[in-house]
XYZ file of C-alpha atoms in Angstrom:
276
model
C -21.373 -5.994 -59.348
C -20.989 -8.629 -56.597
C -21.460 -6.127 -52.982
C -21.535 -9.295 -50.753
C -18.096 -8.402 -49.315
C -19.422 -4.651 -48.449
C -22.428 -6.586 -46.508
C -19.638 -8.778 -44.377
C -17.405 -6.309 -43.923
C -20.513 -4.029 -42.588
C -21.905 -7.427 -40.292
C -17.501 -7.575 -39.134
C -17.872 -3.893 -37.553
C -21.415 -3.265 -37.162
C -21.941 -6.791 -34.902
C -20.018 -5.819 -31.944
C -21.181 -2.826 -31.761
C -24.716 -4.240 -31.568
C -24.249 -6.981 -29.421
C -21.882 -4.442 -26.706
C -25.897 -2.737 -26.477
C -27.173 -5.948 -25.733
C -24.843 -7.789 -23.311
C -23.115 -6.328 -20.674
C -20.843 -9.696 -21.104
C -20.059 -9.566 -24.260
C -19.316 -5.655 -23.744
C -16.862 -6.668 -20.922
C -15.425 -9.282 -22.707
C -14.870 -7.574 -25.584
C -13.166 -4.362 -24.119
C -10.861 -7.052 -22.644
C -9.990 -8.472 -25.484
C -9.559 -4.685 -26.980
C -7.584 -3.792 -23.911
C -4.813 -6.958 -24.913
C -4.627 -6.180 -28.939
C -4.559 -2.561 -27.808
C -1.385 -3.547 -25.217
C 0.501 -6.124 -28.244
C 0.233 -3.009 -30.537
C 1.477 -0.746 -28.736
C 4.085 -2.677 -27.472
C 5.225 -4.007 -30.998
C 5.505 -0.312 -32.093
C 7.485 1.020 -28.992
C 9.952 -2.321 -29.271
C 11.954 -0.948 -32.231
C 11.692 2.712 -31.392
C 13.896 1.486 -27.949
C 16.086 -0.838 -30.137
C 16.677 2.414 -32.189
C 17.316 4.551 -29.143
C 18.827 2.597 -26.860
C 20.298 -0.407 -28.190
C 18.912 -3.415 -26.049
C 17.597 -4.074 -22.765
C 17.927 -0.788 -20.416
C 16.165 0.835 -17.923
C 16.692 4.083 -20.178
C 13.524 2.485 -22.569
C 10.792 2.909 -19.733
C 10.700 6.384 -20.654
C 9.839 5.366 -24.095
C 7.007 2.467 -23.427
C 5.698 4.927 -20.718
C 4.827 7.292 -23.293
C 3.106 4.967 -25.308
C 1.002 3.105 -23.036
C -0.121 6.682 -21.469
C -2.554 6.871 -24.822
C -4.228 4.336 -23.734
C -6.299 5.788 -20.840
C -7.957 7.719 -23.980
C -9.292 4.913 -25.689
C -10.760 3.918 -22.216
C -11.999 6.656 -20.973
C -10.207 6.887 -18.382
C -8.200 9.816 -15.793
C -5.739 9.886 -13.569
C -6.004 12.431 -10.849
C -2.371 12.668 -9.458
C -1.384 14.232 -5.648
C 2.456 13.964 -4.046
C 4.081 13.038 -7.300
C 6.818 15.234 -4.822
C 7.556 12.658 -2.895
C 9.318 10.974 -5.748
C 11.639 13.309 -5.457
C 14.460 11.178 -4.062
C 18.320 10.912 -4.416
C 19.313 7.320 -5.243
C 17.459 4.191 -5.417
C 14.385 3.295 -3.330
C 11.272 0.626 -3.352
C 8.260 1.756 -4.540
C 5.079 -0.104 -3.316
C 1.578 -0.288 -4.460
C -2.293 -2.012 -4.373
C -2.596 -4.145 -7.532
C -5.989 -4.492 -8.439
C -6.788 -5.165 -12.445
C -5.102 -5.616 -15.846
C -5.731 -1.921 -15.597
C -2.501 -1.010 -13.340
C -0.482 -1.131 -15.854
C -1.717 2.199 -17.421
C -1.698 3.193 -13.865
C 2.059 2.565 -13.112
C 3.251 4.419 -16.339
C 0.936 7.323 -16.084
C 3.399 8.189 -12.499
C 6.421 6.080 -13.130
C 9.586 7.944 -12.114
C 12.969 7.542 -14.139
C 15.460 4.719 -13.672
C 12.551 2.610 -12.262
C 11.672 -1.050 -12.900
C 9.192 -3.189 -12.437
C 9.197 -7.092 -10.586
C 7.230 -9.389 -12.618
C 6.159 -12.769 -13.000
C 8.263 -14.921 -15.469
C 5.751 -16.186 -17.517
C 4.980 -12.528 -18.883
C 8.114 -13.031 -21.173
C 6.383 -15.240 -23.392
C 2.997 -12.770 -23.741
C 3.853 -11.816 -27.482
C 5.434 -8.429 -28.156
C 4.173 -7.375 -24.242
C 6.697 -9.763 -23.061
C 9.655 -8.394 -25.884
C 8.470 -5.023 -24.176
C 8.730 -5.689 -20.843
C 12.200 -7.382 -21.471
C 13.840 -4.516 -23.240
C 12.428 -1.999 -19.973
C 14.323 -4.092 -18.020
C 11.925 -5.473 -16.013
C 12.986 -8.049 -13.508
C 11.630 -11.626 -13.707
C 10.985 -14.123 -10.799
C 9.471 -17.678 -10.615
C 7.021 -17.189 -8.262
C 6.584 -21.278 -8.090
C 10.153 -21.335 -6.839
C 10.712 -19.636 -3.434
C 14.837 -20.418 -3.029
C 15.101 -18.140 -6.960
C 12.892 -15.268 -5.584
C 15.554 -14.987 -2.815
C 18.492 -15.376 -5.241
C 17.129 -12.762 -7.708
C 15.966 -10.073 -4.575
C 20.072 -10.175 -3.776
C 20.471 -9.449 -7.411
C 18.828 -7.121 -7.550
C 19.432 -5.141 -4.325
C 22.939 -5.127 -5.597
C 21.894 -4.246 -8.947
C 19.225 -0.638 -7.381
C 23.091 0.537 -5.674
C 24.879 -0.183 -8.443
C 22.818 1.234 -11.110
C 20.666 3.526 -9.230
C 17.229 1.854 -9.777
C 13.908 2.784 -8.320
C 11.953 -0.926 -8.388
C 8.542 -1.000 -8.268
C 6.864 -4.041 -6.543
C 3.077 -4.710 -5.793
C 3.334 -6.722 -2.199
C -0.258 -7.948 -2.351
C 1.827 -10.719 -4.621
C -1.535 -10.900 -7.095
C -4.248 -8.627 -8.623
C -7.120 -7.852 -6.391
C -10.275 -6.480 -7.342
C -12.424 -6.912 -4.083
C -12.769 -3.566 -3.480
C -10.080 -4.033 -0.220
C -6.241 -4.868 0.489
C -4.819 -8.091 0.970
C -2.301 -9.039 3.345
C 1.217 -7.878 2.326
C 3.756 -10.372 1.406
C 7.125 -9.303 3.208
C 9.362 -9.531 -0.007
C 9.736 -5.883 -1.094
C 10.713 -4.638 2.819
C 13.144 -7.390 2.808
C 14.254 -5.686 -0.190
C 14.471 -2.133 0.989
C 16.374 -3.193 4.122
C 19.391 -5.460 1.674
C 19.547 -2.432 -0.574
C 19.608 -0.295 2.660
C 16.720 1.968 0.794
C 13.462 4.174 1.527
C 10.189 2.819 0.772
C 7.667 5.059 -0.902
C 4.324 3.506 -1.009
C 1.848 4.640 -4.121
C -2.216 4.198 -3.471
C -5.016 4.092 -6.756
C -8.343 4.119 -5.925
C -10.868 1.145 -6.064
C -11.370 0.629 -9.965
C -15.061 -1.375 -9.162
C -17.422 1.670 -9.854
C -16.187 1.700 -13.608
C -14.147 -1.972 -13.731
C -15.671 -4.950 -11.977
C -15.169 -8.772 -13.609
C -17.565 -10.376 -11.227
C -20.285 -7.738 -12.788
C -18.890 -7.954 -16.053
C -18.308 -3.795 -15.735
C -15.766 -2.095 -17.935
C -16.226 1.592 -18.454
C -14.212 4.971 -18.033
C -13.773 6.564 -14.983
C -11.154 8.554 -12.825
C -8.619 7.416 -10.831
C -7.139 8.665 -7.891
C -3.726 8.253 -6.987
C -1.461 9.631 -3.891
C 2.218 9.200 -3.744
C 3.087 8.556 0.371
C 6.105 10.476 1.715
C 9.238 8.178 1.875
C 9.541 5.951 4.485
C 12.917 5.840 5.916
C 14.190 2.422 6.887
C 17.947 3.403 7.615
C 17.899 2.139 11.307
C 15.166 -0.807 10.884
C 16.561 -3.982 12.160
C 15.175 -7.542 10.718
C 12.861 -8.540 13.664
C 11.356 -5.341 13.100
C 10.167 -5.858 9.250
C 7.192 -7.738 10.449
C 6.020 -4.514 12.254
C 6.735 -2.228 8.754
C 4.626 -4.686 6.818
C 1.836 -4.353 9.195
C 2.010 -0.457 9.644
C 2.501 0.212 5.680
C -0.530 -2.163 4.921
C -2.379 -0.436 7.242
C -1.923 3.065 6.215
C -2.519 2.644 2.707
C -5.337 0.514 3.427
C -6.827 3.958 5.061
C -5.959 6.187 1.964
C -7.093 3.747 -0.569
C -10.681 4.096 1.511
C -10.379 7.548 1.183
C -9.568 8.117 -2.077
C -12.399 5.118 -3.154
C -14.717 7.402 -1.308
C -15.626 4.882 0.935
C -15.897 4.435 4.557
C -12.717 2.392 6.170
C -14.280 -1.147 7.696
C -13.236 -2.706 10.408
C -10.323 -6.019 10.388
C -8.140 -6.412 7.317
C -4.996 -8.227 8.015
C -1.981 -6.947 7.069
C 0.999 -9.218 6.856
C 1.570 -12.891 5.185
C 3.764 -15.482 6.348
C 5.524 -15.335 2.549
């Protein structure tokens, strides 16, 4: 009897595991890659469950892809130690602001999200396979980051669209992922936001991911995450000269909790406001 095929199939499952003891890069990159086919699974299993549910594109489906993508942290080894999920607690809309660090947030976001709340994404994540299908039937909002004058547009949408509908949106104002074990400057866009819609700001802090994921050291293992939900901030009497000054302060304070729940002590500097 011809047993070649049981030798390949053996050399097909038995190689990575071999080579992930050998090379910290190939043990990165292959997580990665794990991490995406893990994330286009998911996502193409959760797509007709909210087509069944819901219909279409709602914000009603979030509650549906959040409890998918929470099984993921298992198959990293990863947890999520939670404090102020209180402060969610809110009546009507409001922005929600966090660091953005890794590929990682996204397990993040959906281990905490609230109801009714939405995420502002780059465009080209509608064309990322069933991810992008996902992410469109959640309702997640869509902006051309190359194009300044349709990020404006779409913020007015949308500020009508949190009163109307009664949306929570979540928006990283770092603009990027950043996994230098600090903040960078915030971009102005989601206080802008918060002061069309007329609606608090409740900033969100994770700890630094780089003692467990680090792409400059090729690092990917489990670890715990901290995360602390900030009491509301209140921007009812803010006036528009004065969103400058909100950008700065907010920065700043989570800056200080993200050192403290990184266990790290807070350097000196760090800028907190861009010109965008």
């Amino acid at each position: 009897m011809d047993l070649w095929w049981v030798f390949w199939l053996a050399v097909i499952f038995l190689a990575p595991l071999i080579l992930m003891g050998i090379s910290t890069t190939f043990k990165f990159h292959f997580k990665v890659v794990c991490y995406c086919i893990l994330c286009l699974i998911l996502s193409a299993l959760a797509a007709p469950v909210c087509l069944v549910k819901n219909g279409g594109r709602t914000v009603d489906n979030m509650r549906i892809i959040r409890a998918f993508v929470r099984t993921m942290k298992y198959f990293f080894g990863l947890r999520f130690e939670v404090k102020g999920l209180e402060n969610f607690q809110v009546d009507g809309p409001c922005v929600i602001i966090s660091n953005h660090q890794s590929i990682l947030d996204m397990m993040g976001l959906m281990e905490i999200l609230p109801d009714r709340c939405v995420q502002i994404a780059k465009k080209e994540l509608m064309f990322a396979g069933s991810v992008g299908l996902i992410t469109y039937l959640g309702g997640v909002i869509y902006i051309n980051r190359k194009r300044t004058s349709d990020a404006k547009s779409i913020m007015a949408l949308v500020a009508r669209a949190m009163t109307d509908d009664n949306l929570k949106v979540w928006i990283y104002p770092e603009g990027t992922r950043n996994n230098t074990g600090d903040l960078l400057p915030f971009k102005k866009g989601a206080f802008h936001l918060a002061l069309q819609a007329q609606v608090p700001i409740i900033p969100v802090v994770y700890s630094s991911f780089t003692s467990f994921y680090d792409r400059r050291k090729n690092l990917f293992t489990g670890g715990t995450i901290k995360v602390e939900i900030l009491p509301k901030i209140d921007i009812a009497d803010l006036k528009e000269e004065e969103i400058s000054e909100l950008t700065e302060e907010c920065f700043h304070t989570m800056r200080k909790v993200y050192f403290r729940l990184s266990g790290k002590p807070l350097p000196a500097g760090g800028q907190g406001v861009s010109n965008k």
